[in-house]
Amino acid sequence: MPTELPAASPLDTGRAVRDIFLPLVAHGAALRRPQVGTLAERLHTDDRALRLVRKLRDRYGDGPLLFRFSGRTIALVLAADDVRRLLAEAPDPFAAATALPHLQPHAVLGTDPSLRAARRESNERALGSHQPVHEHGQRMLELVREELDILTGTFGWDEFRSIWSRVVRRIVLGDSARDDTSLTADLDQLRADANWAELRPQRGDVREGFLDVVAAYVAKAEPGSLVSALAHDDGVHDPAGQVAEWLVAFDTAGIALWRLFAVLATRPAELEPIITEARHPDASPLLAHAGAAVQESLRLWPTTPVVLRESRASTVWRERIAPAGTAFAIVSSVFHRDDEAVDFANSFEPSIWLDGRADGSWPIIPFSAGPAECPGRNVALLTTSTAVSHVAAHYDLDVDPATRAKLTDPLPTTFNHTTIRMGFWRT
């Protein structure tokens, strides 16, 4: 009879709370906390997490390793094979989770299992998940270029996010949402509350107001917007239930983009193929080099720092059992930055996305993987690649001295995007 998976000792549980779980929670699962980001960068929290995972692997084996606190069982994933299994065997028995269940109970990640397949299909159809370019792709390119044409000058994260949020609202909801900053502010408030999970009462008035505004945009569904691609609401599948997550996903893509601008400002040689590609679009219509650079930014600093799966049944791991209801945690940076497994761990190497190295046996998962892979991957890459390409072709980039000093090799594992100041000078 198989025995249960090994459980961490009280001392190792305390170390894991200090070096892994607490930093992840403190940083904000739903909305990043800038002050915590600054502290995390100073304490090198991602380095500490990787070092501890190595020690736990040496002490307990390949795991997964069980931790019990707050009435829950959490299994920390230590081995590459287990990452692949968890992602491949979704949604049954390993269901994905969302950081905003109260806001979007019908979203694919948090929906009832009996309705998940139909809602996933509706979501993927709207996002064009299986198409190289979305049916509204040309319009998306035009919106990105139009909004980024005002970048001339020096910007901090908040200023850039305001510009990027206009892009996001226009792509998702239509041109009439361009200046609807109240919608973004309400979503930020709900995300900030979600950081506290059950510890903070939900703001029902803000939630209902936000959903009412989204419903109004969906009802009028401007041609060319993502919501116009949603299927008709039959009262069961709630195709608009994923809209909040679209907005959140595009927002986090902006974080990867902002970090990437800073990296490229310190590495002119990496800009050259992107500039060449931008000026000769017929030679590379899908912006391969720009897309590779975006994915490399996401590898280096994952905007989804932890991928969660919950088992709906007992599962067996190396002849040991994890009970039903176990939450499995994959800490992305632990695998993306393991310099004992990949020689490019702490370097900016966009070529790995072009020569096949990123598809090797070691898990590099900026968009997750398997059946629950991010369905908006292609749309996110299209818009961010266009942004990188447009900026590279039309601006000289500069970055503040403090950030430039951080971005020498080896690159930092923890990098607070909110402190970056970028100069964009029209060429």
Coordinates of C-alpha atoms in Angstrom, one line a residue:
M1 CA 0.0 0.0 0.0
P2 CA 1.6 3.3 -1.0
T3 CA 2.4 5.7 1.8
E4 CA 1.7 9.5 1.7
L5 CA 4.2 11.9 0.1
P6 CA 6.9 13.2 2.5
A7 CA 5.9 16.2 4.6
A8 CA 8.3 19.0 5.5
S9 CA 9.5 19.2 9.1
P10 CA 8.3 22.1 11.1
L11 CA 11.7 23.8 10.7
D12 CA 11.7 23.4 6.9
T13 CA 8.0 24.5 6.8
G14 CA 9.1 27.7 8.6
R15 CA 12.0 28.2 6.1
A16 CA 9.6 27.6 3.1
V17 CA 7.1 30.1 4.5
R18 CA 9.9 32.7 4.9
D19 CA 11.7 32.1 1.6
I20 CA 9.0 30.9 -0.8
F21 CA 5.3 31.2 0.2
L22 CA 5.4 34.5 2.2
P23 CA 7.2 36.5 -0.6
L24 CA 4.8 35.2 -3.2
V25 CA 1.8 36.2 -1.1
A26 CA 3.3 39.5 0.0
H27 CA 4.2 40.5 -3.6
G28 CA 0.5 40.1 -4.6
A29 CA -1.0 37.2 -6.5
A30 CA -3.6 39.4 -8.2
L31 CA -2.0 42.8 -8.3
R32 CA 1.7 43.6 -7.6
R33 CA 2.5 45.7 -4.5
P34 CA 5.3 48.1 -5.6
Q35 CA 6.8 48.6 -2.1
V36 CA 7.0 44.8 -1.6
G37 CA 8.6 44.6 -5.0
T38 CA 11.4 47.0 -3.9
L39 CA 12.0 45.0 -0.7
A40 CA 11.9 41.7 -2.6
E41 CA 14.5 43.0 -5.0
R42 CA 16.8 44.1 -2.1
L43 CA 16.4 40.7 -0.4
H44 CA 16.9 38.7 -3.6
T45 CA 13.8 36.6 -2.8
D46 CA 13.9 34.5 -6.0
D47 CA 17.5 33.5 -5.3
R48 CA 16.6 32.5 -1.8
A49 CA 13.6 30.4 -3.1
L50 CA 15.9 28.6 -5.6
R51 CA 18.5 27.8 -3.0
L52 CA 15.9 26.5 -0.6
V53 CA 14.3 24.2 -3.2
R54 CA 17.7 22.7 -3.9
K55 CA 18.2 22.0 -0.2
L56 CA 14.7 20.5 0.1
R57 CA 15.3 18.3 -3.0
D58 CA 18.6 17.0 -1.4
R59 CA 16.8 16.4 1.9
Y60 CA 13.5 14.8 0.8
G61 CA 14.1 13.6 -2.7
D62 CA 12.2 14.7 -5.9
G63 CA 8.9 15.2 -4.1
P64 CA 6.5 16.8 -4.4
L65 CA 6.9 17.9 -0.8
L66 CA 3.9 18.5 1.4
F67 CA 3.4 21.5 3.6
R68 CA 0.4 21.8 5.9
F69 CA -0.8 25.1 7.3
S70 CA -4.0 27.2 7.5
G71 CA -6.0 24.0 7.1
R72 CA -4.6 23.3 3.6
T73 CA -2.2 20.8 2.1
I74 CA 0.2 22.4 -0.4
A75 CA 2.7 20.3 -2.4
L76 CA 5.7 22.2 -3.6
V77 CA 6.9 20.8 -6.9
L78 CA 10.6 20.1 -6.9
A79 CA 11.2 18.0 -10.1
A80 CA 11.0 18.9 -13.8
D81 CA 9.1 15.6 -14.6
D82 CA 6.4 16.6 -12.1
V83 CA 5.9 20.0 -13.7
R84 CA 5.3 18.4 -17.0
R85 CA 2.8 15.9 -15.5
L86 CA 0.8 18.6 -13.7
L87 CA 0.5 20.7 -16.8
A88 CA -0.3 17.8 -19.1
E89 CA -3.0 16.3 -16.9
A90 CA -5.2 19.3 -16.6
P91 CA -8.1 19.8 -15.9
D92 CA -8.6 16.2 -14.6
P93 CA -7.3 15.4 -12.1
F94 CA -5.3 18.7 -11.8
A95 CA -7.6 21.7 -12.0
A96 CA -6.2 25.2 -12.6
A97 CA -7.0 28.1 -10.3
T98 CA -7.7 31.8 -10.7
A99 CA -6.6 34.7 -8.4
L100 CA -10.0 36.3 -8.9
P101 CA -12.7 33.7 -8.2
H102 CA -15.1 36.2 -6.7
L103 CA -14.9 38.4 -9.7
Q104 CA -15.2 35.9 -12.5
P105 CA -16.6 32.6 -11.2
H106 CA -17.4 31.6 -14.8
A107 CA -13.9 32.2 -16.1
V108 CA -12.2 29.1 -17.5
L109 CA -9.7 28.7 -14.7
G110 CA -12.3 28.7 -11.8
T111 CA -15.4 27.4 -13.5
D112 CA -17.5 24.4 -12.6
P113 CA -15.9 21.2 -14.2
S114 CA -19.0 20.3 -16.0
L115 CA -19.0 23.6 -17.9
R116 CA -15.3 24.1 -18.3
A117 CA -14.8 22.5 -21.7
A118 CA -17.6 24.5 -23.3
R119 CA -16.4 27.7 -21.7
R120 CA -12.8 27.0 -22.7
E121 CA -13.9 26.4 -26.3
S122 CA -15.8 29.8 -26.3
N123 CA -12.8 31.6 -24.8
E124 CA -10.3 30.0 -27.3
R125 CA -12.6 30.9 -30.2
A126 CA -12.8 34.5 -29.1
L127 CA -9.0 34.7 -28.6
G128 CA -8.1 32.9 -31.8
S129 CA -6.0 30.6 -29.7
H130 CA -5.3 28.1 -32.5
Q131 CA -4.7 30.7 -35.2
P132 CA -1.2 32.2 -36.0
V133 CA -2.8 35.6 -36.1
H134 CA -6.1 36.7 -34.6
E135 CA -8.9 37.7 -37.1
H136 CA -8.6 41.2 -35.6
G137 CA -4.8 41.1 -35.7
Q138 CA -4.4 44.0 -38.1
R139 CA -6.5 46.3 -36.0
M140 CA -4.5 45.3 -32.9
L141 CA -1.3 46.2 -34.6
E142 CA -2.7 49.6 -35.6
L143 CA -3.9 50.3 -32.1
V144 CA -0.5 49.5 -30.5
R145 CA 1.4 51.7 -33.0
E146 CA -1.0 54.5 -32.7
E147 CA -0.9 54.7 -28.9
L148 CA 2.8 54.2 -28.6
D149 CA 3.5 57.0 -31.0
I150 CA 3.2 59.5 -28.1
L151 CA 6.1 57.9 -26.1
T152 CA 8.7 60.7 -26.8
G153 CA 10.2 61.7 -23.5
T154 CA 11.0 60.1 -20.1
F155 CA 8.5 57.8 -18.5
G156 CA 8.1 55.9 -15.3
W157 CA 6.0 52.7 -14.9
D158 CA 2.8 54.5 -14.0
E159 CA 2.9 56.8 -17.0
F160 CA 3.7 53.9 -19.3
R161 CA 0.9 51.7 -17.8
S162 CA -1.6 54.5 -18.5
I163 CA -0.7 54.4 -22.2
W164 CA -0.7 50.6 -22.3
S165 CA -4.0 50.4 -20.5
R166 CA -5.5 52.5 -23.3
V167 CA -4.2 49.9 -25.8
V168 CA -5.7 47.1 -23.6
R169 CA -9.1 48.7 -23.3
R170 CA -9.4 49.4 -27.0
I171 CA -8.3 45.9 -28.0
V172 CA -10.6 44.1 -25.5
L173 CA -13.6 46.4 -25.3
G174 CA -13.4 48.8 -28.3
D175 CA -12.5 52.4 -29.0
S176 CA -15.2 53.8 -26.8
A177 CA -13.4 52.3 -23.7
R178 CA -10.1 54.1 -24.5
D179 CA -10.4 56.7 -21.8
D180 CA -12.4 54.6 -19.3
T181 CA -9.8 54.9 -16.6
S182 CA -12.5 54.2 -14.0
L183 CA -13.0 50.7 -15.3
T184 CA -9.2 50.0 -14.8
A185 CA -9.2 51.6 -11.4
D186 CA -12.2 49.5 -10.3
L187 CA -10.4 46.3 -11.5
D188 CA -7.2 47.4 -9.7
Q189 CA -9.2 47.8 -6.5
L190 CA -10.8 44.3 -6.9
R191 CA -7.4 42.8 -7.7
A192 CA -5.8 44.5 -4.6
D193 CA -8.6 43.1 -2.4
A194 CA -8.0 39.7 -4.0
N195 CA -4.4 39.8 -2.8
W196 CA -5.8 39.3 0.7
A197 CA -8.0 36.3 -0.3
E198 CA -10.6 35.7 2.4
L199 CA -8.9 38.1 4.9
R200 CA -10.6 41.2 3.4
P201 CA -14.3 41.5 2.8
Q202 CA -15.2 41.8 -0.9
R203 CA -16.4 45.1 -2.2
G204 CA -19.8 44.0 -3.7
D205 CA -20.6 47.5 -4.9
V206 CA -17.3 47.8 -6.8
R207 CA -17.6 44.3 -8.2
E208 CA -21.2 44.8 -9.4
G209 CA -20.3 48.2 -10.9
F210 CA -17.4 46.7 -12.7
L211 CA -19.4 43.8 -14.1
D212 CA -22.2 46.1 -15.2
V213 CA -19.8 48.3 -17.2
V214 CA -18.2 45.3 -18.8
A215 CA -21.7 43.9 -19.6
A216 CA -22.5 47.2 -21.3
Y217 CA -19.4 47.0 -23.5
V218 CA -20.2 43.4 -24.4
A219 CA -23.8 44.3 -25.2
K220 CA -22.7 46.9 -27.8
A221 CA -19.6 44.8 -28.9
E222 CA -17.8 47.2 -31.2
P223 CA -16.6 45.6 -34.4
G224 CA -13.0 44.6 -34.2
S225 CA -12.9 44.3 -30.4
L226 CA -12.2 41.0 -28.6
V227 CA -15.7 41.1 -27.0
S228 CA -17.2 41.2 -30.5
A229 CA -15.7 37.7 -31.1
L230 CA -17.6 36.2 -28.1
A231 CA -20.3 33.7 -28.8
H232 CA -24.0 34.6 -28.0
D233 CA -24.7 34.3 -24.3
D234 CA -27.1 31.4 -23.8
G235 CA -27.5 32.1 -20.1
V236 CA -25.3 29.1 -19.1
H237 CA -21.9 29.4 -20.6
D238 CA -21.4 33.1 -19.9
P239 CA -18.9 33.9 -22.6
A240 CA -18.2 37.3 -21.1
G241 CA -17.1 35.7 -17.9
Q242 CA -13.5 35.7 -19.0
V243 CA -13.2 39.4 -19.9
A244 CA -11.8 40.5 -16.5
E245 CA -9.0 37.9 -16.9
W246 CA -8.3 39.2 -20.4
L247 CA -7.8 42.7 -19.0
V248 CA -5.5 41.3 -16.2
A249 CA -3.5 39.2 -18.6
F250 CA -2.9 42.1 -21.0
D251 CA -1.9 44.3 -18.0
T252 CA 0.8 41.8 -16.9
A253 CA 2.0 41.6 -20.5
G254 CA 2.7 45.3 -20.1
I255 CA 5.0 44.5 -17.2
A256 CA 7.0 42.1 -19.3
L257 CA 7.2 44.7 -22.0
W258 CA 8.4 47.5 -19.6
R259 CA 11.2 45.3 -18.3
L260 CA 12.1 44.3 -21.8
F261 CA 12.6 47.9 -22.9
A262 CA 15.0 48.4 -20.0
V263 CA 17.0 45.3 -21.0
L264 CA 17.2 46.3 -24.6
A265 CA 18.4 49.8 -23.7
T266 CA 21.4 48.1 -22.1
R267 CA 22.0 45.7 -25.0
P268 CA 22.1 47.5 -28.3
A269 CA 23.3 44.4 -30.1
E270 CA 20.0 42.6 -29.2
L271 CA 18.1 45.5 -30.7
E272 CA 19.6 45.1 -34.1
P273 CA 17.7 42.0 -35.3
I274 CA 14.5 43.5 -34.0
I275 CA 15.1 46.7 -35.9
T276 CA 16.0 44.9 -39.1
E277 CA 12.9 42.8 -38.8
A278 CA 10.7 45.8 -38.2
R279 CA 12.1 47.6 -41.3
H280 CA 11.7 44.5 -43.5
P281 CA 8.3 43.0 -42.4
D282 CA 7.9 40.9 -45.5
A283 CA 11.0 38.9 -44.5
S284 CA 9.5 38.1 -41.0
P285 CA 5.8 38.9 -40.9
L286 CA 5.3 37.3 -37.5
L287 CA 8.0 39.4 -35.8
A288 CA 10.0 36.4 -34.7
H289 CA 12.9 38.3 -33.0
A290 CA 10.6 40.7 -31.2
G291 CA 8.4 37.8 -30.0
A292 CA 11.5 35.9 -28.8
A293 CA 12.6 38.9 -26.8
V294 CA 9.2 39.2 -25.2
Q295 CA 9.2 35.5 -24.2
E296 CA 12.7 35.9 -22.8
S297 CA 11.5 38.8 -20.6
L298 CA 8.8 36.5 -19.3
R299 CA 11.2 33.7 -18.7
L300 CA 13.6 35.9 -16.8
W301 CA 10.9 37.5 -14.7
P302 CA 7.6 35.5 -14.8
T303 CA 4.5 37.7 -14.5
T304 CA 2.8 34.5 -13.1
P305 CA 5.3 33.7 -10.4
V306 CA 3.5 30.6 -9.3
V307 CA 1.4 28.1 -11.3
L308 CA -1.3 26.4 -9.1
R309 CA -3.0 23.1 -9.7
E310 CA -5.5 21.4 -7.4
S311 CA -6.0 17.6 -7.4
R312 CA -9.6 16.5 -7.5
A313 CA -8.6 12.9 -6.5
S314 CA -5.7 11.2 -4.8
T315 CA -2.7 10.9 -7.0
V316 CA 0.4 8.7 -6.9
W317 CA 4.0 10.1 -7.2
R318 CA 6.9 7.7 -7.2
E319 CA 4.8 5.2 -5.2
R320 CA 3.7 7.8 -2.7
I321 CA 0.2 9.4 -2.4
A322 CA -0.9 13.0 -2.4
P323 CA -4.5 13.2 -1.0
A324 CA -7.4 14.6 -2.9
G325 CA -7.6 18.4 -2.6
T326 CA -3.9 18.9 -2.5
A327 CA -2.8 22.2 -4.0
F328 CA 0.4 21.9 -6.1
A329 CA 2.6 24.9 -6.5
I330 CA 5.1 25.3 -9.3
V331 CA 7.3 28.3 -8.6
S332 CA 8.2 29.4 -12.2
S333 CA 11.5 31.2 -11.4
V334 CA 12.8 28.1 -9.6
F335 CA 12.9 26.3 -13.0
H336 CA 13.5 29.2 -15.3
R337 CA 16.5 30.4 -13.4
D338 CA 18.1 27.1 -12.3
D339 CA 21.7 27.6 -13.5
E340 CA 22.5 24.0 -12.7
A341 CA 20.0 22.8 -15.3
V342 CA 20.3 25.4 -18.1
D343 CA 23.4 27.4 -19.1
F344 CA 21.4 30.5 -20.1
A345 CA 19.5 30.8 -16.8
N346 CA 20.7 34.2 -15.9
S347 CA 21.5 35.7 -19.3
F348 CA 19.2 37.5 -21.8
E349 CA 19.1 34.9 -24.6
P350 CA 16.2 35.5 -26.9
S351 CA 17.7 33.1 -29.4
I352 CA 16.6 30.1 -27.2
W353 CA 13.0 30.8 -28.5
L354 CA 14.2 30.5 -32.1
D355 CA 16.7 27.6 -32.0
G356 CA 14.6 25.1 -30.0
R357 CA 16.5 25.3 -26.7
A358 CA 13.4 26.6 -24.9
D359 CA 11.5 23.5 -25.9
G360 CA 14.0 21.1 -24.2
S361 CA 13.3 18.7 -21.4
W362 CA 13.6 21.3 -18.7
P363 CA 10.3 23.2 -18.1
I364 CA 10.3 26.8 -19.3
I365 CA 6.7 27.9 -19.1
P366 CA 6.0 31.6 -19.4
F367 CA 2.5 30.9 -20.6
S368 CA 2.0 27.6 -18.7
A369 CA 1.6 24.6 -20.9
G370 CA -0.7 21.7 -21.6
P371 CA -4.5 21.8 -21.9
A372 CA -4.7 24.8 -19.5
E373 CA -2.0 26.8 -21.3
C374 CA -2.8 30.5 -21.5
P375 CA -5.4 30.7 -24.3
G376 CA -4.4 34.3 -25.1
R377 CA -0.8 33.5 -25.7
N378 CA -0.9 34.3 -29.4
V379 CA -2.8 37.6 -28.9
A380 CA -0.4 38.6 -26.1
L381 CA 2.7 37.9 -28.2
L382 CA 1.2 39.7 -31.2
T383 CA 0.5 42.9 -29.3
T384 CA 3.7 43.0 -27.2
S385 CA 5.9 42.0 -30.2
T386 CA 4.3 44.8 -32.2
A387 CA 5.1 47.2 -29.4
V388 CA 8.7 46.1 -29.2
S389 CA 9.1 46.2 -33.0
H390 CA 7.5 49.7 -33.3
V391 CA 9.5 51.2 -30.4
A392 CA 12.8 49.6 -31.7
A393 CA 12.3 51.0 -35.2
H394 CA 11.2 54.5 -34.2
Y395 CA 13.0 55.4 -30.9
D396 CA 16.4 55.4 -29.3
L397 CA 16.1 53.9 -25.8
D398 CA 17.7 55.0 -22.6
V399 CA 17.2 53.8 -19.0
D400 CA 18.0 55.3 -15.6
P401 CA 21.5 54.7 -14.2
A402 CA 20.2 52.7 -11.2
T403 CA 18.4 50.2 -13.5
R404 CA 21.3 50.1 -15.9
A405 CA 23.5 49.0 -13.1
K406 CA 21.1 46.2 -12.1
L407 CA 21.0 44.8 -15.6
T408 CA 24.6 43.6 -15.9
D409 CA 25.2 39.9 -16.3
P410 CA 24.3 37.8 -14.4
L411 CA 20.8 39.4 -14.6
P412 CA 19.0 39.7 -11.2
T413 CA 16.4 37.1 -10.5
T414 CA 14.1 39.7 -8.8
F415 CA 13.6 42.9 -10.7
N416 CA 11.0 45.5 -9.6
H417 CA 9.5 47.0 -12.8
T418 CA 7.9 49.9 -10.9
T419 CA 11.3 51.6 -10.3
I420 CA 12.3 51.7 -14.0
R421 CA 12.5 55.1 -15.8
M422 CA 12.9 54.9 -19.5
G423 CA 13.8 57.6 -22.1
F424 CA 12.2 57.3 -25.6
W425 CA 13.8 59.6 -28.2
R426 CA 12.3 59.7 -31.7
T427 CA 14.8 58.8 -34.4

